[in-house]
Amino acid sequence: GNTRDRQGRLVTCEHGARRVTRTEHDGRITVLMDSFEGKRLNAPNDVVVKTDGTIWFTDPGYGLLKNYEGAVAPFELPRNVYRLDPESGQATVVAGDFDRPNGLCFSPDESLLYIVDTGASHTPNGPRHIRVFDVVDGGARLANGRLFVDMAPGVADGIRTDLDGNVWAAAGWGGEGYDGAHCYAPDGTLIGRIHLPEPCSNLCFGGIKKNRLFMTAGQSLYSIFVETTGAQVP
């Protein structure tokens, strides 16, 4: 996963190198985090940057399971969700009870954090849902985790919110008619789906008005103009 910070620099989760990096404007690569409490990260997967500059990312470890996504290796850490202050270098675990934490995004006002669990990808009867948490203590930790939506029979992957607080989820692996982007109201009600001919792995809003939805899939990149505006920053 990739995102941008408040200065427009690219922040990247690297499976193979098991780290989170930042690409500076001159092309230099800055390693933001590659370990926690003396142990190597598993294989960071997806990342978002809050308006205060803190970096929040998931570390499910998919890159340790097969060589084509990274390199097979033992896990050194639980499959956590982290908050990193890039100025101080201080990192904290904000969620540690996921099977496979994956995509994540903030609500438009950053009072909520949505996190996907794709545990069903490698665990029989594992979770295939999106959870939502309150962001508390001035943005330092999460509380009151609860189910937002169950994605069965498929799973979600990357997620984003629009300015109305709707959650857009890349989805697939659930059978005919399930692949594509699913849009959910803030209360979890399904608003609609954009069907694609292959599973959708991630999505984001782009364009001058941020009203164009880009969707990545197994072999293709799709886009469509929508009647809303993405909430991601900057």
PDB file of C-alpha atoms in Angstrom:
ATOM      1  CA  GLY A   1       0.000   0.000   0.000  1.00  0.00           C
ATOM      2  CA  ASN A   2       0.983   3.612  -0.638  1.00  0.00           C
ATOM      3  CA  THR A   3      -0.221   7.003   0.505  1.00  0.00           C
ATOM      4  CA  ARG A   4       1.053  10.573   0.691  1.00  0.00           C
ATOM      5  CA  ASP A   5       1.950  12.634   3.736  1.00  0.00           C
ATOM      6  CA  ARG A   6       1.050  16.281   4.306  1.00  0.00           C
ATOM      7  CA  GLN A   7       4.077  17.375   2.279  1.00  0.00           C
ATOM      8  CA  GLY A   8       3.078  15.240  -0.698  1.00  0.00           C
ATOM      9  CA  ARG A   9       5.792  12.641  -0.144  1.00  0.00           C
ATOM     10  CA  LEU A  10       5.067   9.006  -0.917  1.00  0.00           C
ATOM     11  CA  VAL A  11       4.789   6.691   2.092  1.00  0.00           C
ATOM     12  CA  THR A  12       5.097   3.011   1.206  1.00  0.00           C
ATOM     13  CA  CYS A  13       4.617  -0.360   2.891  1.00  0.00           C
ATOM     14  CA  GLU A  14       7.267  -2.761   1.586  1.00  0.00           C
ATOM     15  CA  HIS A  15       6.580  -6.494   1.813  1.00  0.00           C
ATOM     16  CA  GLY A  16      10.004  -7.705   0.724  1.00  0.00           C
ATOM     17  CA  ALA A  17      12.093  -5.353   2.844  1.00  0.00           C
ATOM     18  CA  ARG A  18       9.605  -5.546   5.742  1.00  0.00           C
ATOM     19  CA  ARG A  19       9.549  -1.812   6.367  1.00  0.00           C
ATOM     20  CA  VAL A  20       7.696   1.473   5.935  1.00  0.00           C
ATOM     21  CA  THR A  21       9.528   4.079   3.874  1.00  0.00           C
ATOM     22  CA  ARG A  22       9.119   7.631   2.637  1.00  0.00           C
ATOM     23  CA  THR A  23      10.238   8.809  -0.796  1.00  0.00           C
ATOM     24  CA  GLU A  24      11.592  12.346  -0.501  1.00  0.00           C
ATOM     25  CA  HIS A  25      11.031  14.974  -3.189  1.00  0.00           C
ATOM     26  CA  ASP A  26      14.554  14.420  -4.509  1.00  0.00           C
ATOM     27  CA  GLY A  27      14.023  10.654  -4.779  1.00  0.00           C
ATOM     28  CA  ARG A  28      15.906   9.639  -1.626  1.00  0.00           C
ATOM     29  CA  ILE A  29      14.361   6.828   0.414  1.00  0.00           C
ATOM     30  CA  THR A  30      13.961   7.360   4.159  1.00  0.00           C
ATOM     31  CA  VAL A  31      13.269   4.289   6.291  1.00  0.00           C
ATOM     32  CA  LEU A  32      10.576   5.295   8.773  1.00  0.00           C
ATOM     33  CA  MET A  33      10.195   1.965  10.560  1.00  0.00           C
ATOM     34  CA  ASP A  34      11.478  -1.577  10.081  1.00  0.00           C
ATOM     35  CA  SER A  35      11.292  -3.014  13.601  1.00  0.00           C
ATOM     36  CA  PHE A  36       9.396  -2.770  16.869  1.00  0.00           C
ATOM     37  CA  GLU A  37      10.900  -3.473  20.284  1.00  0.00           C
ATOM     38  CA  GLY A  38      13.942  -5.034  18.663  1.00  0.00           C
ATOM     39  CA  LYS A  39      12.053  -7.372  16.334  1.00  0.00           C
ATOM     40  CA  ARG A  40      11.582  -7.047  12.577  1.00  0.00           C
ATOM     41  CA  LEU A  41       8.198  -6.059  11.236  1.00  0.00           C
ATOM     42  CA  ASN A  42       6.314  -8.854   9.498  1.00  0.00           C
ATOM     43  CA  ALA A  43       5.447  -7.328   6.122  1.00  0.00           C
ATOM     44  CA  PRO A  44       3.613  -3.976   6.310  1.00  0.00           C
ATOM     45  CA  ASN A  45       0.567  -3.933   4.053  1.00  0.00           C
ATOM     46  CA  ASP A  46      -1.448  -0.712   3.997  1.00  0.00           C
ATOM     47  CA  VAL A  47      -0.944   2.785   5.348  1.00  0.00           C
ATOM     48  CA  VAL A  48      -2.710   6.097   5.959  1.00  0.00           C
ATOM     49  CA  VAL A  49      -1.433   9.443   7.231  1.00  0.00           C
ATOM     50  CA  LYS A  50      -3.459  11.517   9.691  1.00  0.00           C
ATOM     51  CA  THR A  51      -3.551  15.301   9.386  1.00  0.00           C
ATOM     52  CA  ASP A  52      -1.265  15.591  12.423  1.00  0.00           C
ATOM     53  CA  GLY A  53       1.413  13.775  10.410  1.00  0.00           C
ATOM     54  CA  THR A  54       1.241  10.458  12.250  1.00  0.00           C
ATOM     55  CA  ILE A  55       1.434   7.321  10.127  1.00  0.00           C
ATOM     56  CA  TRP A  56      -0.921   4.410  10.764  1.00  0.00           C
ATOM     57  CA  PHE A  57      -0.263   1.057   9.120  1.00  0.00           C
ATOM     58  CA  THR A  58      -1.172  -2.624   9.226  1.00  0.00           C
ATOM     59  CA  ASP A  59       1.328  -5.479   9.472  1.00  0.00           C
ATOM     60  CA  PRO A  60      -0.444  -8.763   8.615  1.00  0.00           C
ATOM     61  CA  GLY A  61       2.646 -10.518   7.314  1.00  0.00           C
ATOM     62  CA  TYR A  62       1.458 -11.712   3.906  1.00  0.00           C
ATOM     63  CA  GLY A  63       4.974 -11.168   2.593  1.00  0.00           C
ATOM     64  CA  LEU A  64       6.282 -13.899   4.900  1.00  0.00           C
ATOM     65  CA  LEU A  65       3.935 -16.586   3.609  1.00  0.00           C
ATOM     66  CA  LYS A  66       5.064 -16.928  -0.016  1.00  0.00           C
ATOM     67  CA  ASN A  67       8.154 -15.858  -1.903  1.00  0.00           C
ATOM     68  CA  TYR A  68       6.232 -14.099  -4.667  1.00  0.00           C
ATOM     69  CA  GLU A  69       4.991 -11.475  -2.184  1.00  0.00           C
ATOM     70  CA  GLY A  70       8.219 -11.213  -0.218  1.00  0.00           C
ATOM     71  CA  ALA A  71      10.298 -14.007   1.288  1.00  0.00           C
ATOM     72  CA  VAL A  72       9.161 -16.917   3.426  1.00  0.00           C
ATOM     73  CA  ALA A  73      10.301 -16.336   7.014  1.00  0.00           C
ATOM     74  CA  PRO A  74       9.037 -16.818  10.578  1.00  0.00           C
ATOM     75  CA  PHE A  75       6.930 -14.131  12.204  1.00  0.00           C
ATOM     76  CA  GLU A  76       8.758 -12.129  14.852  1.00  0.00           C
ATOM     77  CA  LEU A  77       5.799  -9.987  15.933  1.00  0.00           C
ATOM     78  CA  PRO A  78       2.033 -10.309  16.304  1.00  0.00           C
ATOM     79  CA  ARG A  79      -0.078  -9.058  13.400  1.00  0.00           C
ATOM     80  CA  ASN A  80      -0.540  -5.535  14.727  1.00  0.00           C
ATOM     81  CA  VAL A  81      -1.791  -2.146  13.645  1.00  0.00           C
ATOM     82  CA  TYR A  82       0.714   0.616  14.440  1.00  0.00           C
ATOM     83  CA  ARG A  83       0.755   4.365  14.928  1.00  0.00           C
ATOM     84  CA  LEU A  84       4.098   5.991  14.093  1.00  0.00           C
ATOM     85  CA  ASP A  85       5.175   9.554  14.812  1.00  0.00           C
ATOM     86  CA  PRO A  86       7.738  10.218  12.062  1.00  0.00           C
ATOM     87  CA  GLU A  87       9.179  13.217  13.892  1.00  0.00           C
ATOM     88  CA  SER A  88      10.055  11.406  17.112  1.00  0.00           C
ATOM     89  CA  GLY A  89      10.255   7.901  15.676  1.00  0.00           C
ATOM     90  CA  GLN A  90       7.992   6.655  18.471  1.00  0.00           C
ATOM     91  CA  ALA A  91       5.679   3.796  17.498  1.00  0.00           C
ATOM     92  CA  THR A  92       2.797   2.253  19.431  1.00  0.00           C
ATOM     93  CA  VAL A  93       0.472  -0.676  18.839  1.00  0.00           C
ATOM     94  CA  VAL A  94      -3.062   0.690  18.466  1.00  0.00           C
ATOM     95  CA  ALA A  95      -4.743  -2.650  17.704  1.00  0.00           C
ATOM     96  CA  GLY A  96      -3.434  -6.143  18.319  1.00  0.00           C
ATOM     97  CA  ASP A  97      -6.471  -8.420  18.132  1.00  0.00           C
ATOM     98  CA  PHE A  98      -6.752  -8.875  14.360  1.00  0.00           C
ATOM     99  CA  ASP A  99      -6.190 -12.082  12.427  1.00  0.00           C
ATOM    100  CA  ARG A 100      -4.910 -10.297   9.290  1.00  0.00           C
ATOM    101  CA  PRO A 101      -5.262  -6.500   9.535  1.00  0.00           C
ATOM    102  CA  ASN A 102      -5.324  -5.105   6.026  1.00  0.00           C
ATOM    103  CA  GLY A 103      -6.797  -1.928   4.515  1.00  0.00           C
ATOM    104  CA  LEU A 104      -7.519   1.050   6.742  1.00  0.00           C
ATOM    105  CA  CYS A 105      -8.831   4.602   6.488  1.00  0.00           C
ATOM    106  CA  PHE A 106     -10.064   7.467   8.636  1.00  0.00           C
ATOM    107  CA  SER A 107     -13.497   9.048   8.567  1.00  0.00           C
ATOM    108  CA  PRO A 108     -13.522  12.583   7.092  1.00  0.00           C
ATOM    109  CA  ASP A 109     -13.228  14.197  10.547  1.00  0.00           C
ATOM    110  CA  GLU A 110     -10.693  11.563  11.693  1.00  0.00           C
ATOM    111  CA  SER A 111     -12.822  10.635  14.702  1.00  0.00           C
ATOM    112  CA  LEU A 112     -13.093   7.053  13.422  1.00  0.00           C
ATOM    113  CA  LEU A 113     -10.650   4.544  11.981  1.00  0.00           C
ATOM    114  CA  TYR A 114     -11.894   1.687   9.811  1.00  0.00           C
ATOM    115  CA  ILE A 115      -9.731  -1.451   9.563  1.00  0.00           C
ATOM    116  CA  VAL A 116     -10.245  -4.501   7.353  1.00  0.00           C
ATOM    117  CA  ASP A 117      -9.574  -8.026   8.647  1.00  0.00           C
ATOM    118  CA  THR A 118      -8.858 -10.537   5.865  1.00  0.00           C
ATOM    119  CA  GLY A 119      -8.144 -13.495   8.112  1.00  0.00           C
ATOM    120  CA  ALA A 120     -10.329 -15.694   5.902  1.00  0.00           C
ATOM    121  CA  SER A 121      -7.664 -15.544   3.195  1.00  0.00           C
ATOM    122  CA  HIS A 122      -5.497 -18.053   5.075  1.00  0.00           C
ATOM    123  CA  THR A 123      -7.569 -19.242   8.052  1.00  0.00           C
ATOM    124  CA  PRO A 124     -10.626 -21.490   7.604  1.00  0.00           C
ATOM    125  CA  ASN A 125     -13.683 -19.624   8.876  1.00  0.00           C
ATOM    126  CA  GLY A 126     -11.458 -16.617   9.588  1.00  0.00           C
ATOM    127  CA  PRO A 127     -12.773 -13.055   9.752  1.00  0.00           C
ATOM    128  CA  ARG A 128     -13.808 -11.282   6.577  1.00  0.00           C
ATOM    129  CA  HIS A 129     -15.117  -8.017   7.961  1.00  0.00           C
ATOM    130  CA  ILE A 130     -14.437  -4.314   8.463  1.00  0.00           C
ATOM    131  CA  ARG A 131     -14.238  -2.995  12.009  1.00  0.00           C
ATOM    132  CA  VAL A 132     -14.487   0.607  13.166  1.00  0.00           C
ATOM    133  CA  PHE A 133     -12.831   2.265  16.172  1.00  0.00           C
ATOM    134  CA  ASP A 134     -13.121   5.598  17.937  1.00  0.00           C
ATOM    135  CA  VAL A 135      -9.926   7.664  17.750  1.00  0.00           C
ATOM    136  CA  VAL A 136      -9.354   8.973  21.286  1.00  0.00           C
ATOM    137  CA  ASP A 137      -6.813  10.686  23.534  1.00  0.00           C
ATOM    138  CA  GLY A 138      -6.075  13.403  21.014  1.00  0.00           C
ATOM    139  CA  GLY A 139      -5.484  10.894  18.239  1.00  0.00           C
ATOM    140  CA  ALA A 140      -3.079   8.723  20.234  1.00  0.00           C
ATOM    141  CA  ARG A 141      -5.062   5.484  20.536  1.00  0.00           C
ATOM    142  CA  LEU A 142      -8.178   3.565  19.536  1.00  0.00           C
ATOM    143  CA  ALA A 143     -11.187   2.538  21.624  1.00  0.00           C
ATOM    144  CA  ASN A 144     -14.612   0.912  21.340  1.00  0.00           C
ATOM    145  CA  GLY A 145     -13.814  -1.417  18.444  1.00  0.00           C
ATOM    146  CA  ARG A 146     -16.919  -2.868  16.823  1.00  0.00           C
ATOM    147  CA  LEU A 147     -18.127  -4.541  13.657  1.00  0.00           C
ATOM    148  CA  PHE A 148     -18.863  -2.161  10.797  1.00  0.00           C
ATOM    149  CA  VAL A 149     -19.779  -4.624   8.051  1.00  0.00           C
ATOM    150  CA  ASP A 150     -19.314  -8.337   7.375  1.00  0.00           C
ATOM    151  CA  MET A 151     -18.023  -8.847   3.821  1.00  0.00           C
ATOM    152  CA  ALA A 152     -19.028 -12.536   3.547  1.00  0.00           C
ATOM    153  CA  PRO A 153     -18.959 -14.409   1.258  1.00  0.00           C
ATOM    154  CA  GLY A 154     -16.036 -12.346  -0.052  1.00  0.00           C
ATOM    155  CA  VAL A 155     -13.483 -10.093   1.594  1.00  0.00           C
ATOM    156  CA  ALA A 156     -12.543  -6.435   1.459  1.00  0.00           C
ATOM    157  CA  ASP A 157      -9.014  -5.182   0.876  1.00  0.00           C
ATOM    158  CA  GLY A 158      -8.222  -1.480   0.488  1.00  0.00           C
ATOM    159  CA  ILE A 159     -10.768   1.060   1.759  1.00  0.00           C
ATOM    160  CA  ARG A 160     -11.363   4.813   1.537  1.00  0.00           C
ATOM    161  CA  THR A 161     -14.024   7.279   2.710  1.00  0.00           C
ATOM    162  CA  ASP A 162     -15.721  10.094   0.839  1.00  0.00           C
ATOM    163  CA  LEU A 163     -16.658  13.504   2.232  1.00  0.00           C
ATOM    164  CA  ASP A 164     -20.100  12.217   3.242  1.00  0.00           C
ATOM    165  CA  GLY A 165     -18.510   9.570   5.437  1.00  0.00           C
ATOM    166  CA  ASN A 166     -19.389   6.666   3.156  1.00  0.00           C
ATOM    167  CA  VAL A 167     -16.880   3.803   3.117  1.00  0.00           C
ATOM    168  CA  TRP A 168     -15.694   2.494  -0.264  1.00  0.00           C
ATOM    169  CA  ALA A 169     -14.237  -1.008  -0.125  1.00  0.00           C
ATOM    170  CA  ALA A 170     -12.250  -2.903  -2.722  1.00  0.00           C
ATOM    171  CA  ALA A 171     -13.866  -6.338  -2.741  1.00  0.00           C
ATOM    172  CA  GLY A 172     -13.788  -9.744  -4.333  1.00  0.00           C
ATOM    173  CA  TRP A 173     -13.302 -13.472  -3.947  1.00  0.00           C
ATOM    174  CA  GLY A 174     -16.984 -13.934  -3.150  1.00  0.00           C
ATOM    175  CA  GLY A 175     -18.405 -15.333  -6.360  1.00  0.00           C
ATOM    176  CA  GLU A 176     -20.172 -13.887  -9.383  1.00  0.00           C
ATOM    177  CA  GLY A 177     -21.287 -10.282  -9.009  1.00  0.00           C
ATOM    178  CA  TYR A 178     -19.135  -9.657  -5.948  1.00  0.00           C
ATOM    179  CA  ASP A 179     -15.908  -8.389  -7.525  1.00  0.00           C
ATOM    180  CA  GLY A 180     -15.463  -4.617  -7.628  1.00  0.00           C
ATOM    181  CA  ALA A 181     -16.021  -1.692  -5.271  1.00  0.00           C
ATOM    182  CA  HIS A 182     -18.700  -1.702  -2.584  1.00  0.00           C
ATOM    183  CA  CYS A 183     -19.981   1.540  -1.038  1.00  0.00           C
ATOM    184  CA  TYR A 184     -21.386   1.579   2.507  1.00  0.00           C
ATOM    185  CA  ALA A 185     -23.179   4.352   4.384  1.00  0.00           C
ATOM    186  CA  PRO A 186     -21.750   5.430   7.769  1.00  0.00           C
ATOM    187  CA  ASP A 187     -24.206   3.068   9.488  1.00  0.00           C
ATOM    188  CA  GLY A 188     -22.958   0.088   7.460  1.00  0.00           C
ATOM    189  CA  THR A 189     -25.860  -0.054   5.002  1.00  0.00           C
ATOM    190  CA  LEU A 190     -24.811  -1.136   1.512  1.00  0.00           C
ATOM    191  CA  ILE A 191     -25.452   1.758  -0.888  1.00  0.00           C
ATOM    192  CA  GLY A 192     -24.279   0.083  -4.069  1.00  0.00           C
ATOM    193  CA  ARG A 193     -21.603  -1.806  -5.960  1.00  0.00           C
ATOM    194  CA  ILE A 194     -19.426  -1.107  -8.967  1.00  0.00           C
ATOM    195  CA  HIS A 195     -18.993  -4.474 -10.659  1.00  0.00           C
ATOM    196  CA  LEU A 196     -15.648  -5.433 -12.203  1.00  0.00           C
ATOM    197  CA  PRO A 197     -14.697  -8.576 -14.151  1.00  0.00           C
ATOM    198  CA  GLU A 198     -11.978  -9.452 -11.624  1.00  0.00           C
ATOM    199  CA  PRO A 199     -11.386  -9.040  -7.864  1.00  0.00           C
ATOM    200  CA  CYS A 200     -10.554  -5.493  -6.755  1.00  0.00           C
ATOM    201  CA  SER A 201      -7.553  -5.188  -4.444  1.00  0.00           C
ATOM    202  CA  ASN A 202      -7.406  -1.458  -3.723  1.00  0.00           C
ATOM    203  CA  LEU A 203      -8.917   1.885  -4.596  1.00  0.00           C
ATOM    204  CA  CYS A 204      -8.490   5.617  -4.151  1.00  0.00           C
ATOM    205  CA  PHE A 205     -10.028   8.905  -5.222  1.00  0.00           C
ATOM    206  CA  GLY A 206      -8.095  11.101  -7.636  1.00  0.00           C
ATOM    207  CA  GLY A 207      -8.352  13.805 -10.239  1.00  0.00           C
ATOM    208  CA  ILE A 208      -8.544  17.550  -9.767  1.00  0.00           C
ATOM    209  CA  LYS A 209     -11.881  17.320  -7.939  1.00  0.00           C
ATOM    210  CA  LYS A 210     -11.133  13.951  -6.278  1.00  0.00           C
ATOM    211  CA  ASN A 211     -14.315  12.626  -7.863  1.00  0.00           C
ATOM    212  CA  ARG A 212     -12.694   9.901  -9.941  1.00  0.00           C
ATOM    213  CA  LEU A 213     -12.446   6.480  -8.332  1.00  0.00           C
ATOM    214  CA  PHE A 214      -9.414   4.404  -9.337  1.00  0.00           C
ATOM    215  CA  MET A 215      -9.568   0.651  -8.707  1.00  0.00           C
ATOM    216  CA  THR A 216      -6.703  -1.833  -8.964  1.00  0.00           C
ATOM    217  CA  ALA A 217      -7.424  -5.440  -9.860  1.00  0.00           C
ATOM    218  CA  GLY A 218      -5.474  -8.573 -10.690  1.00  0.00           C
ATOM    219  CA  GLN A 219      -4.422  -7.496 -14.166  1.00  0.00           C
ATOM    220  CA  SER A 220      -6.037  -4.110 -14.717  1.00  0.00           C
ATOM    221  CA  LEU A 221      -6.517  -0.558 -13.481  1.00  0.00           C
ATOM    222  CA  TYR A 222     -10.073   0.777 -13.708  1.00  0.00           C
ATOM    223  CA  SER A 223     -11.534   4.231 -13.125  1.00  0.00           C
ATOM    224  CA  ILE A 224     -14.960   5.811 -13.012  1.00  0.00           C
ATOM    225  CA  PHE A 225     -16.274   9.278 -12.193  1.00  0.00           C
ATOM    226  CA  VAL A 226     -18.583   9.255  -9.162  1.00  0.00           C
ATOM    227  CA  GLU A 227     -21.071  11.682  -7.633  1.00  0.00           C
ATOM    228  CA  THR A 228     -18.977  12.320  -4.548  1.00  0.00           C
ATOM    229  CA  THR A 229     -15.551  13.514  -3.465  1.00  0.00           C
ATOM    230  CA  GLY A 230     -12.824  11.554  -1.733  1.00  0.00           C
ATOM    231  CA  ALA A 231     -11.984  12.508   1.840  1.00  0.00           C
ATOM    232  CA  GLN A 232      -8.350  11.448   1.909  1.00  0.00           C
ATOM    233  CA  VAL A 233      -5.638  14.028   2.599  1.00  0.00           C
ATOM    234  CA  PRO A 234      -3.593  15.885   1.635  1.00  0.00           C
TER     235      PRO A 234
END
